[in-house]
Tab-separated table of C-alpha atoms in Angstrom:
chain	number	residue	atom	x	y	z
A	324	UNK	CA	-0.243	41.736	-7.690
A	325	UNK	CA	0.552	41.686	-4.001
A	326	UNK	CA	-2.452	39.481	-3.253
A	327	UNK	CA	-1.395	37.087	-6.031
A	328	UNK	CA	2.124	36.800	-4.580
A	329	UNK	CA	0.710	36.169	-1.100
A	330	UNK	CA	-1.578	33.479	-2.492
A	331	UNK	CA	1.322	31.786	-4.283
A	332	UNK	CA	3.445	31.964	-1.147
A	333	UNK	CA	0.717	30.181	0.798
A	334	UNK	CA	0.435	27.456	-1.858
A	335	UNK	CA	4.193	26.901	-1.970
A	336	UNK	CA	4.374	26.847	1.825
A	337	UNK	CA	1.571	24.287	1.997
A	338	UNK	CA	3.201	22.096	-0.673
A	339	UNK	CA	6.505	22.360	1.172
A	340	UNK	CA	4.879	21.013	4.335
A	341	UNK	CA	2.947	18.289	2.539
A	342	UNK	CA	5.438	16.895	0.028
A	343	UNK	CA	5.436	13.433	1.564
A	344	UNK	CA	6.338	10.428	-0.555
A	345	UNK	CA	2.884	8.879	-0.515
A	346	UNK	CA	1.365	11.939	-2.199
A	347	UNK	CA	3.652	11.521	-5.212
A	348	UNK	CA	3.333	7.743	-5.328
A	349	UNK	CA	-0.445	7.842	-4.898
A	350	UNK	CA	-0.690	10.321	-7.789
A	351	UNK	CA	1.452	7.997	-9.897
A	352	UNK	CA	-0.703	5.005	-8.929
A	353	UNK	CA	-3.861	6.889	-9.927
A	354	UNK	CA	-2.275	7.800	-13.273
A	355	UNK	CA	-1.244	4.181	-13.908
A	356	UNK	CA	-4.669	2.913	-12.864
A	357	UNK	CA	-6.173	4.790	-15.815
A	358	UNK	CA	-3.534	4.806	-18.538
A	359	UNK	CA	-1.742	1.459	-18.170
A	360	UNK	CA	-4.902	-0.567	-18.967
A	361	UNK	CA	-5.547	1.720	-21.942
A	362	UNK	CA	-2.015	1.108	-23.212
A	363	UNK	CA	-2.431	-2.646	-22.679
A	364	UNK	CA	-5.699	-2.761	-24.642
A	365	UNK	CA	-4.080	-0.956	-27.568
A	366	UNK	CA	-1.210	-3.462	-27.766
A	367	UNK	CA	-1.817	-5.529	-30.913
A	368	UNK	CA	1.003	-7.996	-30.275
A	369	UNK	CA	-0.607	-9.680	-27.276
A	370	UNK	CA	-3.501	-12.138	-27.187
A	371	UNK	CA	-6.868	-11.440	-25.610
A	372	UNK	CA	-6.115	-13.648	-22.587
A	373	UNK	CA	-2.770	-11.910	-22.019
A	374	UNK	CA	-4.472	-8.525	-22.165
A	375	UNK	CA	-7.172	-9.609	-19.730
A	376	UNK	CA	-4.620	-10.880	-17.216
A	377	UNK	CA	-2.386	-7.805	-17.561
A	378	UNK	CA	-5.305	-5.396	-17.142
A	379	UNK	CA	-6.654	-7.330	-14.147
A	380	UNK	CA	-3.252	-7.404	-12.463
A	381	UNK	CA	-2.526	-3.714	-13.135
A	382	UNK	CA	-5.950	-2.685	-11.859
A	383	UNK	CA	-5.639	-4.699	-8.631
A	384	UNK	CA	-2.049	-3.552	-8.050
A	385	UNK	CA	-2.800	0.137	-8.392
A	386	UNK	CA	-5.969	-0.088	-6.265
A	387	UNK	CA	-3.990	-1.783	-3.498
A	388	UNK	CA	-1.242	0.824	-3.914
A	389	UNK	CA	-3.696	3.708	-3.560
A	390	UNK	CA	-5.226	2.184	-0.445
A	391	UNK	CA	-1.795	1.526	1.021
A	392	UNK	CA	-0.257	4.913	0.292
A	393	UNK	CA	-3.246	6.993	1.356
A	394	UNK	CA	-4.530	4.745	4.139
A	395	UNK	CA	-1.784	2.687	5.759
A	396	UNK	CA	0.953	5.312	5.437
A	397	UNK	CA	-1.275	8.048	6.832
A	398	UNK	CA	-2.289	5.901	9.818
A	399	UNK	CA	1.320	5.013	10.610
A	400	UNK	CA	2.427	8.642	10.384
A	401	UNK	CA	-0.369	9.856	12.639
A	402	UNK	CA	0.385	7.248	15.305
A	403	UNK	CA	4.189	7.125	15.241
A	404	UNK	CA	5.487	10.608	14.399
A	405	UNK	CA	4.693	12.191	17.778
A	406	UNK	CA	6.118	9.340	19.909
A	407	UNK	CA	9.297	9.205	17.794
A	408	UNK	CA	9.784	12.951	18.268
A	409	UNK	CA	9.313	12.549	22.023
A	410	UNK	CA	11.848	9.717	22.051
A	411	UNK	CA	14.317	11.957	20.176
A	412	UNK	CA	14.181	14.573	22.941
A	413	UNK	CA	14.470	11.921	25.665
A	414	UNK	CA	17.574	10.426	24.071
A	415	UNK	CA	19.099	13.876	23.601
A	416	UNK	CA	18.425	14.661	27.273
A	417	UNK	CA	20.290	11.506	28.324
A	418	UNK	CA	23.189	12.334	26.001
A	419	UNK	CA	23.450	15.877	27.422
A	420	UNK	CA	23.527	14.433	30.942
A	421	UNK	CA	26.266	11.966	30.006
A	422	UNK	CA	28.333	14.771	28.455
A	423	UNK	CA	27.840	16.967	31.535
A	424	UNK	CA	26.074	19.634	29.506
A	425	UNK	CA	22.852	19.357	31.449
A	426	UNK	CA	22.107	18.976	35.142
A	427	UNK	CA	19.589	16.305	36.057
A	428	UNK	CA	17.930	18.680	38.499
A	429	UNK	CA	17.319	21.378	35.912
A	430	UNK	CA	13.861	22.048	34.547
A	431	UNK	CA	15.296	21.734	31.046
A	432	UNK	CA	16.052	18.065	31.653
A	433	UNK	CA	12.519	17.349	32.861
A	434	UNK	CA	11.064	19.260	29.929
A	435	UNK	CA	13.026	17.187	27.425
A	436	UNK	CA	12.380	13.949	29.266
A	437	UNK	CA	8.609	14.464	29.485
A	438	UNK	CA	7.804	15.839	26.066
A	439	UNK	CA	4.131	15.520	25.124
A	440	UNK	CA	3.791	13.826	21.675
A	441	UNK	CA	0.303	15.272	21.099
A	442	UNK	CA	1.507	18.837	21.615
A	443	UNK	CA	4.436	18.314	19.232
A	444	UNK	CA	1.966	17.064	16.642
A	445	UNK	CA	0.039	20.311	16.998
A	446	UNK	CA	3.192	22.376	16.408
A	447	UNK	CA	2.536	22.397	12.649
A	448	UNK	CA	-0.966	23.808	13.186
A	449	UNK	CA	-0.278	27.056	14.945
A	450	UNK	CA	-3.846	28.345	14.625
A	451	UNK	CA	-5.245	25.370	16.569
A	452	UNK	CA	-2.946	25.885	19.573
A	453	UNK	CA	-4.322	27.234	22.825
A	454	UNK	CA	-2.275	29.534	25.046
A	455	UNK	CA	-0.868	26.769	27.266
A	456	UNK	CA	0.211	24.669	24.284
A	457	UNK	CA	1.812	27.665	22.617
A	458	UNK	CA	3.756	28.534	25.777
A	459	UNK	CA	4.858	24.916	26.135
A	460	UNK	CA	6.129	24.766	22.549
A	461	UNK	CA	7.891	28.125	22.884
A	462	UNK	CA	9.664	26.837	25.987
A	463	UNK	CA	10.633	23.606	24.255
A	464	UNK	CA	11.851	25.509	21.217
A	465	UNK	CA	13.996	27.736	23.447
A	466	UNK	CA	15.570	24.679	25.125
A	467	UNK	CA	16.209	23.054	21.741
A	468	UNK	CA	17.906	26.198	20.471
A	469	UNK	CA	20.212	26.446	23.510
A	470	UNK	CA	21.406	22.862	23.120
A	471	UNK	CA	21.510	22.789	19.284
A	472	UNK	CA	18.569	20.423	18.932
A	473	UNK	CA	15.860	20.412	16.292
A	474	UNK	CA	12.909	22.598	17.171
A	475	UNK	CA	9.542	20.829	17.583
A	476	UNK	CA	8.030	21.947	14.292
A	477	UNK	CA	11.016	21.003	12.123
A	478	UNK	CA	11.494	17.763	14.006
A	479	UNK	CA	7.874	16.738	13.460
A	480	UNK	CA	7.945	17.524	9.722
A	481	UNK	CA	11.292	15.764	9.170
A	482	UNK	CA	10.185	12.682	11.113
A	483	UNK	CA	6.874	12.564	9.248
A	484	UNK	CA	8.644	12.662	5.891
A	485	UNK	CA	11.109	9.959	6.933
A	486	UNK	CA	8.274	7.664	8.022
A	487	UNK	CA	6.537	8.408	4.727
A	488	UNK	CA	9.626	7.382	2.709
A	489	UNK	CA	10.087	4.158	4.691
A	490	UNK	CA	6.399	3.189	4.426
A	491	UNK	CA	6.276	3.784	0.674
A	492	UNK	CA	9.387	1.658	0.099
A	493	UNK	CA	8.089	-1.200	2.264
A	494	UNK	CA	4.648	-1.103	0.643
A	495	UNK	CA	6.038	-1.042	-2.901
A	496	UNK	CA	8.595	-3.810	-2.342
A	497	UNK	CA	6.674	-6.218	-0.116
A	498	UNK	CA	3.082	-5.516	0.929
A	499	UNK	CA	1.537	-4.437	-2.391
A	500	UNK	CA	2.922	-7.359	-4.486
A	501	UNK	CA	1.987	-9.862	-1.755
A	502	UNK	CA	-1.616	-8.623	-1.459
A	503	UNK	CA	-1.984	-8.413	-5.247
A	504	UNK	CA	-0.812	-12.013	-5.703
A	505	UNK	CA	-3.153	-13.204	-2.956
A	506	UNK	CA	-6.176	-11.459	-4.492
A	507	UNK	CA	-5.417	-12.906	-7.933
A	508	UNK	CA	-4.968	-16.365	-6.386
A	509	UNK	CA	-8.342	-16.165	-4.619
A	510	UNK	CA	-10.018	-14.825	-7.769
A	511	UNK	CA	-8.581	-17.676	-9.841
A	512	UNK	CA	-9.909	-20.261	-7.384
A	513	UNK	CA	-13.436	-18.864	-7.488
A	514	UNK	CA	-13.537	-18.503	-11.274
A	515	UNK	CA	-15.719	-21.284	-12.737
A	516	UNK	CA	-14.025	-23.766	-15.056
A	517	UNK	CA	-15.237	-23.378	-18.625
A	518	UNK	CA	-16.705	-26.597	-20.020
A	519	UNK	CA	-17.158	-27.705	-23.585
A	520	UNK	CA	-20.916	-28.254	-23.543
A	521	UNK	CA	-20.912	-29.887	-26.998
A	522	UNK	CA	-18.250	-32.378	-25.986
A	523	UNK	CA	-20.125	-33.073	-22.721
A	524	UNK	CA	-23.297	-33.751	-24.730
A	525	UNK	CA	-21.480	-36.130	-27.035
A	526	UNK	CA	-19.979	-38.019	-24.128
A	527	UNK	CA	-23.373	-38.360	-22.445
A	528	UNK	CA	-25.185	-39.714	-25.521
A	529	UNK	CA	-22.423	-41.702	-27.098
A	530	UNK	CA	-22.346	-45.487	-26.439
A	531	UNK	CA	-18.950	-47.076	-26.548
A	532	UNK	CA	-18.805	-50.174	-28.772
A	533	UNK	CA	-16.479	-53.086	-28.292
A	534	UNK	CA	-15.168	-55.664	-30.804
A	535	UNK	CA	-17.095	-58.946	-30.818
A	536	UNK	CA	-15.349	-62.009	-29.443
A	537	UNK	CA	-14.521	-64.924	-31.810
A	538	UNK	CA	-17.013	-67.240	-30.099
A	539	UNK	CA	-19.832	-64.724	-30.369
A	540	UNK	CA	-18.881	-64.098	-34.004
A	541	UNK	CA	-19.184	-67.811	-34.815
A	542	UNK	CA	-22.575	-68.056	-33.112
A	543	UNK	CA	-23.877	-65.074	-35.100
A	544	UNK	CA	-22.831	-66.726	-38.358
A	545	UNK	CA	-24.765	-69.853	-37.448
A	546	UNK	CA	-27.912	-67.928	-36.575
A	547	UNK	CA	-27.553	-65.656	-39.572
A	548	UNK	CA	-27.404	-62.543	-37.486
A	549	UNK	CA	-23.955	-61.261	-38.303
A	550	UNK	CA	-22.952	-58.285	-36.173
A	551	UNK	CA	-19.445	-57.109	-36.483
A	552	UNK	CA	-19.605	-55.176	-33.234
A	553	UNK	CA	-21.372	-55.874	-29.973
A	554	UNK	CA	-22.802	-52.863	-28.168
C-alpha cells in the first residue's frame, strides 16, 4: 500500500509539473483528428462534396495544430523560459537598488544581475545538477527568499506555463487557421480540373452547319441539287 501511494505521489507530482496548455490542446487535437471526420462521414444531411471538404479541412487543421502545439510551443519554451527568468531577477535587482533595499556593491546584487539562464532551466531537474550548479541555485534561492522573490524552480515553472498559454492562444487564433487556409489554397490550385470527356469528344467530331444564303439556294434549285444547309 505504501509503495502504491508513493507511486501515485510521483505521478501526481509529474503531472503537476507538466500540465502545460499544449499538452491538453494537443490531446484534444488528436481526439478531433480521429473522431471529427468519423462524425462528418456519418452526417446524412450533407452532400458528398461537402463531406470531402469538411474532412479535408478538419484533417489538415488538426495536423497543423498537433505540429504547432508539440513542436513550435516546445521550441519557444525551451529557448525563452530561461532568459525571461534571468530578466526577472535583473529587473528585481534594479528595483531593490532604487528602493534602497539593496547595495550595489553587495554580492547579492551581482548574483541577481548575472543569473545564468541555463542553470535556472536545470532547477527543475535536481538529479542532473552537479555540485557547483546545486550550490549556485541554493545561493540564488536564499537571496530570493530574503527579498521576497520567486525561487528559481517556481519561477521557471510559472514562466514556462505562461509561455505555453500565450503560444497556444496565438497558434489557435492566428497561425493554425492561416496555415490551414494556405495549404487548402495550394491543394486546390494543383488539383486537376475534371473534364467531360464525352462532351469534348462531341465537340471535336461535330461540324457546325450554317444556313445557306439566298443566292446559293437559288443556284442549287437551278442545278437540281437542293441543299437546305451548307456545311
